[in-house]
Every structure is written in C-alpha cells, then in structure tokens.
mmCIF file of C-alpha atoms in Angstrom:
data_model
loop_
_atom_site.group_PDB
_atom_site.id
_atom_site.type_symbol
_atom_site.label_atom_id
_atom_site.label_comp_id
_atom_site.label_asym_id
_atom_site.label_seq_id
_atom_site.Cartn_x
_atom_site.Cartn_y
_atom_site.Cartn_z
ATOM 1 C CA UNK A 1 0.000 0.000 0.000
ATOM 2 C CA UNK A 2 1.572 3.264 -1.129
ATOM 3 C CA UNK A 3 1.068 6.382 0.946
ATOM 4 C CA UNK A 4 1.661 9.814 -0.509
ATOM 5 C CA UNK A 5 0.716 11.909 2.482
ATOM 6 C CA UNK A 6 2.473 15.132 3.230
ATOM 7 C CA UNK A 7 4.653 15.360 6.294
ATOM 8 C CA UNK A 8 3.168 17.037 9.363
ATOM 9 C CA UNK A 9 3.522 20.770 8.924
ATOM 10 C CA UNK A 10 6.430 22.253 10.839
ATOM 11 C CA UNK A 11 4.219 25.115 12.009
ATOM 12 C CA UNK A 12 1.908 22.593 13.681
ATOM 13 C CA UNK A 13 4.854 20.827 15.281
ATOM 14 C CA UNK A 14 6.030 24.164 16.675
ATOM 15 C CA UNK A 15 2.571 24.902 18.094
ATOM 16 C CA UNK A 16 2.424 21.499 19.788
ATOM 17 C CA UNK A 17 5.922 21.638 21.243
ATOM 18 C CA UNK A 18 6.311 25.325 22.144
ATOM 19 C CA UNK A 19 6.617 25.882 25.881
ATOM 20 C CA UNK A 20 3.761 28.395 26.209
ATOM 21 C CA UNK A 21 4.834 28.879 29.807
ATOM 22 C CA UNK A 22 4.816 32.137 31.648
ATOM 23 C CA UNK A 23 7.212 33.603 34.142
ATOM 24 C CA UNK A 24 6.088 32.891 37.694
ATOM 25 C CA UNK A 25 7.821 34.646 40.596
ATOM 26 C CA UNK A 26 10.970 35.233 38.590
ATOM 27 C CA UNK A 27 11.153 31.650 37.304
ATOM 28 C CA UNK A 28 10.675 30.299 33.801
ATOM 29 C CA UNK A 29 8.867 26.952 34.032
ATOM 30 C CA UNK A 30 9.170 24.456 31.183
ATOM 31 C CA UNK A 31 5.540 23.419 31.621
ATOM 32 C CA UNK A 32 2.672 25.817 32.327
ATOM 33 C CA UNK A 33 1.547 26.185 35.933
ATOM 34 C CA UNK A 34 -1.646 24.462 36.973
ATOM 35 C CA UNK A 35 -3.973 27.158 38.257
ATOM 36 C CA UNK A 36 -5.919 24.801 40.512
ATOM 37 C CA UNK A 37 -8.265 27.424 41.853
ATOM 38 C CA UNK A 38 -11.971 28.006 41.546
ATOM 39 C CA UNK A 39 -11.844 31.803 41.639
ATOM 40 C CA UNK A 40 -9.623 34.847 41.290
ATOM 41 C CA UNK A 41 -9.870 37.937 43.486
ATOM 42 C CA UNK A 42 -9.682 41.611 42.523
ATOM 43 C CA UNK A 43 -8.125 44.591 44.293
ATOM 44 C CA UNK A 44 -11.350 46.591 44.052
ATOM 45 C CA UNK A 45 -15.044 45.920 43.574
ATOM 46 C CA UNK A 46 -15.017 48.159 40.505
ATOM 47 C CA UNK A 47 -12.463 45.898 38.798
ATOM 48 C CA UNK A 48 -14.560 42.822 39.597
ATOM 49 C CA UNK A 49 -17.642 44.498 38.108
ATOM 50 C CA UNK A 50 -15.663 45.359 34.997
ATOM 51 C CA UNK A 51 -14.503 41.750 34.632
ATOM 52 C CA UNK A 52 -18.056 40.455 35.047
ATOM 53 C CA UNK A 53 -19.177 42.658 32.176
ATOM 54 C CA UNK A 54 -16.932 40.697 29.793
ATOM 55 C CA UNK A 55 -16.542 37.263 31.355
ATOM 56 C CA UNK A 56 -15.727 35.673 28.004
ATOM 57 C CA UNK A 57 -12.374 37.493 28.001
ATOM 58 C CA UNK A 58 -11.589 38.015 31.696
ATOM 59 C CA UNK A 59 -10.436 35.457 34.236
ATOM 60 C CA UNK A 60 -12.457 35.584 37.432
ATOM 61 C CA UNK A 61 -14.058 32.155 37.963
ATOM 62 C CA UNK A 62 -12.832 28.862 36.560
ATOM 63 C CA UNK A 63 -16.289 27.848 35.358
ATOM 64 C CA UNK A 64 -15.707 30.570 32.774
ATOM 65 C CA UNK A 65 -11.981 31.029 32.122
ATOM 66 C CA UNK A 66 -8.833 29.658 33.715
ATOM 67 C CA UNK A 67 -5.204 30.495 32.787
ATOM 68 C CA UNK A 68 -4.108 26.866 32.294
ATOM 69 C CA UNK A 69 -7.160 26.085 30.190
ATOM 70 C CA UNK A 70 -6.617 29.289 28.213
ATOM 71 C CA UNK A 71 -3.136 28.136 27.142
ATOM 72 C CA UNK A 72 -4.651 24.926 25.784
ATOM 73 C CA UNK A 73 -7.421 26.848 24.021
ATOM 74 C CA UNK A 74 -4.878 29.103 22.320
ATOM 75 C CA UNK A 75 -2.912 26.111 21.023
ATOM 76 C CA UNK A 76 -5.966 24.266 19.690
ATOM 77 C CA UNK A 77 -7.213 27.456 18.065
ATOM 78 C CA UNK A 78 -3.868 27.939 16.331
ATOM 79 C CA UNK A 79 -3.730 24.317 15.158
ATOM 80 C CA UNK A 80 -7.211 24.543 13.602
ATOM 81 C CA UNK A 81 -6.543 28.054 12.244
ATOM 82 C CA UNK A 82 -9.677 29.394 13.885
ATOM 83 C CA UNK A 83 -10.329 32.662 15.698
ATOM 84 C CA UNK A 84 -11.280 31.364 19.130
ATOM 85 C CA UNK A 85 -11.645 28.135 21.112
ATOM 86 C CA UNK A 86 -13.442 26.869 24.184
ATOM 87 C CA UNK A 87 -12.434 23.675 25.981
ATOM 88 C CA UNK A 88 -15.127 21.598 27.684
ATOM 89 C CA UNK A 89 -15.272 18.801 30.235
ATOM 90 C CA UNK A 90 -15.968 16.224 27.502
ATOM 91 C CA UNK A 91 -16.433 15.855 23.777
ATOM 92 C CA UNK A 92 -20.177 15.560 24.292
ATOM 93 C CA UNK A 93 -20.054 18.671 26.450
ATOM 94 C CA UNK A 94 -18.574 20.474 23.444
ATOM 95 C CA UNK A 95 -21.106 19.053 20.965
ATOM 96 C CA UNK A 96 -24.043 19.713 23.308
ATOM 97 C CA UNK A 97 -22.973 23.318 23.777
ATOM 98 C CA UNK A 98 -22.850 23.896 20.019
ATOM 99 C CA UNK A 99 -26.391 22.590 19.613
ATOM 100 C CA UNK A 100 -27.825 24.261 22.702
ATOM 101 C CA UNK A 101 -25.908 27.489 22.225
ATOM 102 C CA UNK A 102 -26.773 28.082 18.575
ATOM 103 C CA UNK A 103 -30.126 26.371 17.955
ATOM 104 C CA UNK A 104 -33.641 27.417 18.892
ATOM 105 C CA UNK A 105 -37.070 25.845 18.890
ATOM 106 C CA UNK A 106 -38.194 25.323 15.303
ATOM 107 C CA UNK A 107 -34.689 24.900 13.900
ATOM 108 C CA UNK A 108 -33.669 21.941 11.737
ATOM 109 C CA UNK A 109 -30.307 20.134 11.614
ATOM 110 C CA UNK A 110 -29.076 18.080 8.680
ATOM 111 C CA UNK A 111 -26.592 15.330 9.583
ATOM 112 C CA UNK A 112 -24.277 14.206 6.804
ATOM 113 C CA UNK A 113 -22.410 10.877 6.710
ATOM 114 C CA UNK A 114 -22.119 8.357 9.572
ATOM 115 C CA UNK A 115 -22.255 10.309 12.833
ATOM 116 C CA UNK A 116 -21.012 9.501 16.340
ATOM 117 C CA UNK A 117 -23.810 7.610 18.109
ATOM 118 C CA UNK A 118 -24.237 9.869 21.191
ATOM 119 C CA UNK A 119 -24.484 12.892 18.901
ATOM 120 C CA UNK A 120 -27.487 11.302 17.218
ATOM 121 C CA UNK A 121 -28.927 10.413 20.627
ATOM 122 C CA UNK A 122 -28.655 14.087 21.562
ATOM 123 C CA UNK A 123 -30.419 15.024 18.325
ATOM 124 C CA UNK A 124 -33.241 12.621 19.124
ATOM 125 C CA UNK A 125 -33.549 14.147 22.603
ATOM 126 C CA UNK A 126 -33.713 17.658 21.162
ATOM 127 C CA UNK A 127 -36.847 16.717 19.237
ATOM 128 C CA UNK A 128 -38.663 17.214 22.527
ATOM 129 C CA UNK A 129 -37.502 20.854 22.491
ATOM 130 C CA UNK A 130 -38.734 21.491 18.958
ATOM 131 C CA UNK A 131 -35.404 20.981 17.155
ATOM 132 C CA UNK A 132 -35.826 18.518 14.284
ATOM 133 C CA UNK A 133 -33.254 16.721 12.177
ATOM 134 C CA UNK A 134 -32.667 14.513 9.161
ATOM 135 C CA UNK A 135 -29.709 12.376 8.217
ATOM 136 C CA UNK A 136 -28.193 11.738 4.793
ATOM 137 C CA UNK A 137 -25.604 9.212 3.729
ATOM 138 C CA UNK A 138 -22.202 9.848 2.240
ATOM 139 C CA UNK A 139 -23.562 9.146 -1.233
ATOM 140 C CA UNK A 140 -26.546 11.462 -0.751
ATOM 141 C CA UNK A 141 -24.189 14.289 0.250
ATOM 142 C CA UNK A 142 -23.558 14.895 -3.462
ATOM 143 C CA UNK A 143 -27.009 16.474 -3.724
ATOM 144 C CA UNK A 144 -27.919 18.203 -0.474
ATOM 145 C CA UNK A 145 -30.461 20.547 -2.035
ATOM 146 C CA UNK A 146 -33.301 18.045 -1.745
ATOM 147 C CA UNK A 147 -32.749 17.650 2.011
ATOM 148 C CA UNK A 148 -32.616 21.333 2.953
ATOM 149 C CA UNK A 149 -35.657 22.889 4.616
ATOM 150 C CA UNK A 150 -36.550 26.545 5.121
ATOM 151 C CA UNK A 151 -35.677 26.160 8.826
ATOM 152 C CA UNK A 152 -32.349 24.315 8.364
ATOM 153 C CA UNK A 153 -29.924 26.128 10.667
ATOM 154 C CA UNK A 154 -26.977 23.726 10.854
ATOM 155 C CA UNK A 155 -25.329 21.052 8.692
ATOM 156 C CA UNK A 156 -23.377 18.715 10.969
ATOM 157 C CA UNK A 157 -21.018 16.155 9.506
ATOM 158 C CA UNK A 158 -18.130 13.809 10.018
ATOM 159 C CA UNK A 159 -15.492 13.136 7.412
ATOM 160 C CA UNK A 160 -14.150 10.518 7.639
ATOM 161 C CA UNK A 161 -17.425 9.197 9.021
ATOM 162 C CA UNK A 162 -17.879 7.034 12.105
ATOM 163 C CA UNK A 163 -17.222 3.288 11.694
ATOM 164 C CA UNK A 164 -16.986 3.192 7.871
ATOM 165 C CA UNK A 165 -14.709 6.251 7.507
ATOM 166 C CA UNK A 166 -16.204 7.499 4.252
ATOM 167 C CA UNK A 167 -15.495 10.953 2.863
ATOM 168 C CA UNK A 168 -17.632 13.921 2.017
ATOM 169 C CA UNK A 169 -16.282 16.974 0.237
ATOM 170 C CA UNK A 170 -15.940 19.622 2.954
ATOM 171 C CA UNK A 171 -15.283 22.520 0.619
ATOM 172 C CA UNK A 172 -18.283 21.679 -1.540
ATOM 173 C CA UNK A 173 -20.591 21.398 1.472
ATOM 174 C CA UNK A 174 -19.304 24.605 3.046
ATOM 175 C CA UNK A 175 -19.824 26.558 -0.182
ATOM 176 C CA UNK A 176 -23.328 25.133 -0.528
ATOM 177 C CA UNK A 177 -24.195 26.047 3.072
ATOM 178 C CA UNK A 178 -22.749 29.552 2.938
ATOM 179 C CA UNK A 179 -24.819 30.351 -0.146
ATOM 180 C CA UNK A 180 -27.919 29.523 1.898
ATOM 181 C CA UNK A 181 -26.820 31.123 5.173
ATOM 182 C CA UNK A 182 -26.567 27.776 6.974
ATOM 183 C CA UNK A 183 -23.897 27.061 9.573
ATOM 184 C CA UNK A 184 -21.641 24.019 9.172
ATOM 185 C CA UNK A 185 -19.978 21.975 11.898
ATOM 186 C CA UNK A 186 -17.742 18.921 11.936
ATOM 187 C CA UNK A 187 -16.427 16.432 14.456
ATOM 188 C CA UNK A 188 -12.735 16.364 13.481
ATOM 189 C CA UNK A 189 -11.553 13.991 16.209
ATOM 190 C CA UNK A 190 -10.434 11.161 13.899
ATOM 191 C CA UNK A 191 -8.037 13.258 11.833
ATOM 192 C CA UNK A 192 -6.833 15.673 14.555
ATOM 193 C CA UNK A 193 -5.841 19.213 13.538
ATOM 194 C CA UNK A 194 -2.576 17.801 12.181
ATOM 195 C CA UNK A 195 -4.186 15.858 9.329
ATOM 196 C CA UNK A 196 -7.319 17.881 8.516
ATOM 197 C CA UNK A 197 -8.174 21.561 8.927
ATOM 198 C CA UNK A 198 -11.867 22.019 8.098
ATOM 199 C CA UNK A 199 -11.930 25.763 8.807
ATOM 200 C CA UNK A 200 -9.497 26.309 5.923
ATOM 201 C CA UNK A 201 -12.096 24.593 3.713
ATOM 202 C CA UNK A 202 -14.893 26.879 4.839
ATOM 203 C CA UNK A 203 -16.441 24.859 7.696
ATOM 204 C CA UNK A 204 -17.697 27.183 10.449
ATOM 205 C CA UNK A 205 -17.337 25.050 13.593
ATOM 206 C CA UNK A 206 -14.866 22.307 14.490
ATOM 207 C CA UNK A 207 -15.296 20.005 17.475
ATOM 208 C CA UNK A 208 -12.818 17.593 19.043
ATOM 209 C CA UNK A 209 -13.075 14.927 21.678
ATOM 210 C CA UNK A 210 -9.743 15.750 23.288
ATOM 211 C CA UNK A 211 -9.998 12.489 25.221
ATOM 212 C CA UNK A 212 -8.760 10.735 22.066
ATOM 213 C CA UNK A 213 -5.565 11.593 20.180
ATOM 214 C CA UNK A 214 -5.043 15.080 21.589
ATOM 215 C CA UNK A 215 -4.757 13.696 25.123
ATOM 216 C CA UNK A 216 -3.267 10.463 23.877
ATOM 217 C CA UNK A 217 -2.785 8.727 27.224
ATOM 218 C CA UNK A 218 -6.325 7.615 28.144
ATOM 219 C CA UNK A 219 -6.215 9.580 31.377
ATOM 220 C CA UNK A 220 -8.460 12.586 30.820
ATOM 221 C CA UNK A 221 -11.861 13.489 29.394
ATOM 222 C CA UNK A 222 -12.309 16.780 27.539
ATOM 223 C CA UNK A 223 -13.653 18.397 24.382
ATOM 224 C CA UNK A 224 -13.103 21.551 22.368
ATOM 225 C CA UNK A 225 -14.948 23.849 19.977
ATOM 226 C CA UNK A 226 -13.067 26.101 17.537
ATOM 227 C CA UNK A 227 -14.767 28.734 15.406
ATOM 228 C CA UNK A 228 -15.093 32.463 14.772
ATOM 229 C CA UNK A 229 -15.026 34.759 17.788
ATOM 230 C CA UNK A 230 -18.701 35.700 17.543
ATOM 231 C CA UNK A 231 -19.786 32.052 17.385
ATOM 232 C CA UNK A 232 -17.628 31.052 20.359
ATOM 233 C CA UNK A 233 -18.902 34.051 22.330
ATOM 234 C CA UNK A 234 -22.491 33.009 21.679
ATOM 235 C CA UNK A 235 -21.732 29.431 22.746
ATOM 236 C CA UNK A 236 -19.883 30.737 25.810
ATOM 237 C CA UNK A 237 -22.822 32.738 27.169
ATOM 238 C CA UNK A 238 -25.728 30.597 25.935
ATOM 239 C CA UNK A 239 -24.350 27.169 26.789
ATOM 240 C CA UNK A 240 -20.858 26.966 28.266
ATOM 241 C CA UNK A 241 -21.502 29.048 31.381
ATOM 242 C CA UNK A 242 -25.051 27.777 31.836
ATOM 243 C CA UNK A 243 -24.403 24.068 31.245
ATOM 244 C CA UNK A 244 -21.301 24.093 33.438
ATOM 245 C CA UNK A 245 -19.263 21.685 31.300
ATOM 246 C CA UNK A 246 -15.978 23.395 32.153
ATOM 247 C CA UNK A 247 -12.704 21.489 31.919
ATOM 248 C CA UNK A 248 -10.541 21.519 35.025
ATOM 249 C CA UNK A 249 -7.051 23.043 34.986
ATOM 250 C CA UNK A 250 -5.339 19.727 35.687
ATOM 251 C CA UNK A 251 -7.120 18.106 32.737
ATOM 252 C CA UNK A 252 -5.984 21.013 30.579
ATOM 253 C CA UNK A 253 -2.427 20.494 31.794
ATOM 254 C CA UNK A 254 -2.616 16.809 30.843
ATOM 255 C CA UNK A 255 -3.850 17.770 27.380
ATOM 256 C CA UNK A 256 -0.994 20.240 26.972
ATOM 257 C CA UNK A 257 1.336 17.368 27.815
ATOM 258 C CA UNK A 258 -0.410 15.265 25.178
ATOM 259 C CA UNK A 259 0.009 17.932 22.514
ATOM 260 C CA UNK A 260 3.789 17.869 22.947
ATOM 261 C CA UNK A 261 3.937 14.358 21.545
ATOM 262 C CA UNK A 262 0.938 14.518 19.196
ATOM 263 C CA UNK A 263 2.990 14.796 15.960
ATOM 264 C CA UNK A 264 5.187 11.848 16.906
ATOM 265 C CA UNK A 265 2.261 9.733 18.087
ATOM 266 C CA UNK A 266 0.097 10.381 15.030
ATOM 267 C CA UNK A 267 2.914 9.336 12.708
ATOM 268 C CA UNK A 268 3.296 6.088 14.655
ATOM 269 C CA UNK A 269 -0.460 5.416 14.836
ATOM 270 C CA UNK A 270 -0.650 5.798 11.062
ATOM 271 C CA UNK A 271 2.360 3.584 10.415
ATOM 272 C CA UNK A 272 1.130 0.823 12.726
ATOM 273 C CA UNK A 273 -2.373 0.932 11.249
ATOM 274 C CA UNK A 274 -0.998 0.536 7.726
ATOM 275 C CA UNK A 275 1.039 -2.484 8.840
ATOM 276 C CA UNK A 276 -2.044 -4.111 10.345
ATOM 277 C CA UNK A 277 -4.182 -3.310 7.302
ATOM 278 C CA UNK A 278 -1.590 -4.743 4.948
ATOM 279 C CA UNK A 279 -1.865 -7.987 6.894
ATOM 280 C CA UNK A 280 -5.675 -7.968 6.954
ATOM 281 C CA UNK A 281 -6.341 -7.031 3.327
ATOM 282 C CA UNK A 282 -5.328 -10.457 1.990
ATOM 283 C CA UNK A 283 -6.684 -12.545 4.862
ATOM 284 C CA UNK A 284 -9.249 -15.135 3.824
ATOM 285 C CA UNK A 285 -11.532 -14.331 6.779
ATOM 286 C CA UNK A 286 -11.731 -10.581 6.070
ATOM 287 C CA UNK A 287 -14.374 -9.258 3.683
ATOM 288 C CA UNK A 288 -14.025 -5.450 3.851
ATOM 289 C CA UNK A 289 -11.672 -2.954 5.416
ATOM 290 C CA UNK A 290 -12.905 0.571 6.160
ATOM 291 C CA UNK A 291 -10.058 3.064 6.169
ATOM 292 C CA UNK A 292 -9.645 6.315 4.232
ATOM 293 C CA UNK A 293 -6.525 5.223 2.372
ATOM 294 C CA UNK A 294 -8.511 2.389 0.790
ATOM 295 C CA UNK A 295 -10.963 4.819 -0.800
ATOM 296 C CA UNK A 296 -11.264 4.336 -4.543
ATOM 297 C CA UNK A 297 -11.880 8.045 -5.044
ATOM 298 C CA UNK A 298 -8.720 9.771 -3.919
ATOM 299 C CA UNK A 299 -9.727 13.330 -4.786
ATOM 300 C CA UNK A 300 -11.512 14.214 -1.505
ATOM 301 C CA UNK A 301 -8.746 12.589 0.506
ATOM 302 C CA UNK A 302 -6.018 14.396 -1.388
ATOM 303 C CA UNK A 303 -7.772 17.713 -0.843
ATOM 304 C CA UNK A 304 -8.735 17.232 2.771
ATOM 305 C CA UNK A 305 -6.288 14.925 4.523
ATOM 306 C CA UNK A 306 -2.541 15.045 4.893
ATOM 307 C CA UNK A 307 -2.423 11.813 6.872
ATOM 308 C CA UNK A 308 -4.506 9.112 8.506
ATOM 309 C CA UNK A 309 -4.912 7.911 12.067
ATOM 310 C CA UNK A 310 -4.941 4.508 13.726
ATOM 311 C CA UNK A 311 -8.702 3.892 13.851
ATOM 312 C CA UNK A 312 -10.410 1.660 11.293
ATOM 313 C CA UNK A 313 -12.953 -1.139 10.943
ATOM 314 C CA UNK A 314 -13.284 -4.390 9.061
ATOM 315 C CA UNK A 315 -15.899 -7.065 8.377
ATOM 316 C CA UNK A 316 -15.457 -10.782 8.771
ATOM 317 C CA UNK A 317 -16.536 -12.633 5.621
ATOM 318 C CA UNK A 318 -19.566 -13.916 7.519
ATOM 319 C CA UNK A 319 -21.008 -14.211 10.977
ATOM 320 C CA UNK A 320 -22.589 -12.195 13.698
ATOM 321 C CA UNK A 321 -22.400 -11.703 17.433
ATOM 322 C CA UNK A 322 -20.901 -15.136 18.174
ATOM 323 C CA UNK A 323 -18.080 -14.779 15.656
ATOM 324 C CA UNK A 324 -17.375 -11.206 16.728
ATOM 325 C CA UNK A 325 -17.270 -12.256 20.394
ATOM 326 C CA UNK A 326 -14.959 -15.172 19.630
ATOM 327 C CA UNK A 327 -12.496 -12.873 17.910
ATOM 328 C CA UNK A 328 -12.589 -10.172 20.579
ATOM 329 C CA UNK A 329 -12.389 -12.580 23.499
ATOM 330 C CA UNK A 330 -9.275 -14.244 22.089
ATOM 331 C CA UNK A 331 -7.293 -11.033 21.731
ATOM 332 C CA UNK A 332 -4.553 -10.488 24.289
ATOM 333 C CA UNK A 333 -2.573 -7.397 23.264
ATOM 334 C CA UNK A 334 -5.652 -5.608 21.979
ATOM 335 C CA UNK A 335 -7.879 -4.792 24.928
ATOM 336 C CA UNK A 336 -11.668 -4.704 24.760
ATOM 337 C CA UNK A 337 -13.005 -1.252 25.579
ATOM 338 C CA UNK A 338 -14.817 1.855 24.414
ATOM 339 C CA UNK A 339 -13.154 5.009 23.139
ATOM 340 C CA UNK A 340 -9.878 5.158 21.196
ATOM 341 C CA UNK A 341 -6.886 7.354 20.454
ATOM 342 C CA UNK A 342 -4.715 6.406 23.422
ATOM 343 C CA UNK A 343 -1.342 4.708 23.491
ATOM 344 C CA UNK A 344 -3.006 1.302 23.924
ATOM 345 C CA UNK A 345 -4.614 -0.813 21.199
ATOM 346 C CA UNK A 346 -8.350 -1.419 21.598
ATOM 347 C CA UNK A 347 -10.999 -3.524 19.873
ATOM 348 C CA UNK A 348 -14.791 -3.359 19.900
ATOM 349 C CA UNK A 349 -17.800 -4.104 17.699
ATOM 350 C CA UNK A 350 -21.077 -2.243 17.107
ATOM 351 C CA UNK A 351 -22.822 -5.642 17.300
ATOM 352 C CA UNK A 352 -24.288 -5.913 20.803
ATOM 353 C CA UNK A 353 -26.121 -9.185 20.167
ATOM 354 C CA UNK A 354 -29.559 -7.555 20.191
ATOM 355 C CA UNK A 355 -29.199 -4.925 17.498
ATOM 356 C CA UNK A 356 -28.348 -6.831 14.316
ATOM 357 C CA UNK A 357 -31.480 -5.611 12.511
ATOM 358 C CA UNK A 358 -30.639 -2.007 13.352
ATOM 359 C CA UNK A 359 -27.079 -2.478 12.090
ATOM 360 C CA UNK A 360 -28.356 -3.770 8.774
ATOM 361 C CA UNK A 361 -30.722 -0.801 8.467
ATOM 362 C CA UNK A 362 -27.854 1.689 8.730
ATOM 363 C CA UNK A 363 -25.562 -0.311 6.441
ATOM 364 C CA UNK A 364 -23.246 -1.844 9.019
ATOM 365 C CA UNK A 365 -22.270 -5.495 8.810
ATOM 366 C CA UNK A 366 -23.199 -7.744 11.722
ATOM 367 C CA UNK A 367 -19.577 -8.938 11.679
ATOM 368 C CA UNK A 368 -18.014 -5.467 11.854
ATOM 369 C CA UNK A 369 -15.081 -4.989 14.240
ATOM 370 C CA UNK A 370 -13.335 -1.714 15.016
ATOM 371 C CA UNK A 371 -9.652 -1.547 15.903
ATOM 372 C CA UNK A 372 -7.836 1.363 17.477
ATOM 373 C CA UNK A 373 -4.201 0.642 16.692
ATOM 374 C CA UNK A 374 -1.952 2.003 19.414
ATOM 375 C CA UNK A 375 1.756 2.524 19.841
ATOM 376 C CA UNK A 376 2.828 -1.057 20.518
ATOM 377 C CA UNK A 377 5.022 -3.009 18.105
ATOM 378 C CA UNK A 378 2.933 -3.568 14.980
ATOM 379 C CA UNK A 379 4.220 -7.106 14.400
ATOM 380 C CA UNK A 380 3.111 -8.101 17.887
ATOM 381 C CA UNK A 381 -0.313 -6.617 17.190
ATOM 382 C CA UNK A 382 -0.539 -8.535 13.912
ATOM 383 C CA UNK A 383 0.398 -11.765 15.676
ATOM 384 C CA UNK A 384 -2.362 -11.133 18.197
ATOM 385 C CA UNK A 385 -4.943 -10.574 15.462
ATOM 386 C CA UNK A 386 -3.719 -13.641 13.603
ATOM 387 C CA UNK A 387 -4.152 -15.971 16.554
ATOM 388 C CA UNK A 388 -7.577 -14.507 17.374
ATOM 389 C CA UNK A 389 -8.755 -14.932 13.791
ATOM 390 C CA UNK A 390 -7.611 -18.549 13.850
ATOM 391 C CA UNK A 391 -10.243 -19.203 16.536
ATOM 392 C CA UNK A 392 -13.081 -17.779 14.428
ATOM 393 C CA UNK A 393 -15.079 -20.160 12.250
ATOM 394 C CA UNK A 394 -16.657 -18.405 9.289
ATOM 395 C CA UNK A 395 -18.357 -19.522 6.110
ATOM 396 C CA UNK A 396 -17.903 -18.067 2.677
#
C-alpha cells in the first residue's frame, strides 16, 4: 500500500511543542503552571464588576476562564486556524454546547455521513424541544439541495465518518451552506488538527473529543470547539456558562502534555495501522476494510487529509455476534473497551447481540469490528490478530 501523504507541517509541530509557559515569581517553568483554583480575586469591587461585564475574556471564575485552560485553548485554536476556542469537560459537552448554544425551537439540523452515536442520541432528545433533524448518507451528500428545509440552521457532519470512515467533500458542502446562510460543523476527532483543517475549507465550527488523540494517554476526558469569535462568544454565554461543562485546569495540563507528543504519536499510529491493514487485506476471513486510504476516489482525501490515524474497521466474511465475540475474546494485546486514540490498542464491535437488525438498516455489517491501533510493536499486534482470527469459524 503506497502512501503519498504530506509530512506534518512544521508550524503545527512548533505549536504542539512550544513551551507556552509564563514567568512565575521570577522563574521560567518548562511546563505551564496548573492554576488549581476556583476563583480569582480583585483589588477593588469596581475591577470585579468590569470583569463580570466581559466574562468571556476576563479570568475571574474557573467555570468561565482559567489560565491553564486558556493556554490549551490558544494552542488548539492555532492548530485549527480558527479565531477562538473553548475547551469543555468532555467531547459531548462540546457538541451539546454547540447545539444548545446556537439552535432554537423550530430549527432543523441536517446530519451528513455516519455520525457519532451519542451525537445522534442528543439530536433525538432535542426533538422534545422542537429541534428537528434529518440524516443523509455519504452518497446522498452529493445532492444536499433536496434535504434542505426553510428552517435548516446547521449542517453537521463527520469526514471521515464514524465506523466506515467514508469521505464527504468539505469545501463543496461549506460553499453550498454559505450560499444559503446555513452554519456548518464537523467532528474532526479522527483526523486531529494535524491531518485535517476544516476551517481552511470553509467549515464554520470544528469540534474535538480531546480524550482521544489530543490527550493520547487515556487519562483525561475533555472536548473543544473552535470557530469564529462571535460564534464562540455566543456558545460561551448561551451554553458553556449555563451548562457548566468546564474542563478543570489539571485536565488542561494533561492535554498540553499530550500535545507535545501529538505529531510523533500520530505518525506512529498511522504507520502501525498501515502495517495491520496490509496484513488484513489479503486474509481469507476478512471481507471489507474501512479506512480512508482504501478509498477508490482519492480526490476528496487528497484535498482534505494530509495523513490518517490509527482507527479503522473491518468485516469478517460472515457471521454475527458469536463470531465477533470469539475474535474479541481471544485477543490479548488488543484490549476490549470503548473510546480510542490512546497509546493502547483497543478492539470493539457495534454488534451488541440484540441490534443486528438495526445495524443492517444503517448499512453496518453484523460482523463489523473496530480496531484502534496504538503505539505497541505492529508485528506483535498482527500476531495477536492472527491468533484470534484462527479461533473464528466463518463460512464463505
């Protein structure tokens, strides 16, 4: 498999690895201080009142702004080439704040491509508040006009999409939306800001689950939203302050630590994933592999991505819950667990044993397995997959 991806941009490497520390009491710390405090005092009441008038910019209470968190926000904003950023206590905290901060009763959301499951659960919940939605597939994204309604306020997408990692053309969608005055948002967690920069392609809002690759060590939960200043300010006052999904300063410090090694880790995740895929693609028990580099249409990938990550899926040639369970239960180096993007390799399946009809309805195989390839030796990971596959009996 030949890869022709560009190297990680040196500017991004500099952003990730710059110290961004400040002088504290005459010292110059290598890492930023952790401002583990709930509030900040003022010399006069007048100064406190002035800070309260513009809480989006002033530091007075850590539910709003915190110096350690602000350093992280500045770095993520620079990586995504946005104007402003807010960090949240989780990825879903970030997504929820976009929806609750920008949408009103009577608004409509159009979801494009395969979308993260909890995001769709949130959309279903918002029906009770008068916010409706529709969902279109990757193929249907070529002609969005037929799905737009007079009250469509937001087009929300993933590219690559969840589980099957299919592409949609971000520039084309953003141009379409702008012509109609519709906001666009994307969950960019899979690619990270190193491999895809949706704002440069016209997308209005970018969200990350920082718990994944940005943190990289499976030890913190956080999310981020990057956009224009006026959009972030609206989210800040309408949702961030009121929902209370503020990230703590220690979590922000852990994420700053993760950013320092993000370029190195993403290169290794990509390399290891390619090794594993090269093994799987000719295996007699594997029917399909879902990974952006295997796309037959390279144009969207060449325009949008400069690299790929370590998360992909595959289908066994046949089977269902029993075959999936046999494979997963026989893995030793790959651990069974939710989430992804950490140093460790993980495996999971969307087949829960009671949802095979639903999987078929959305176009997922009942034998689909997702791997998050970590930083271990790729040959050891391949050996683990090989021995687990040997235990699986399939037909076809």
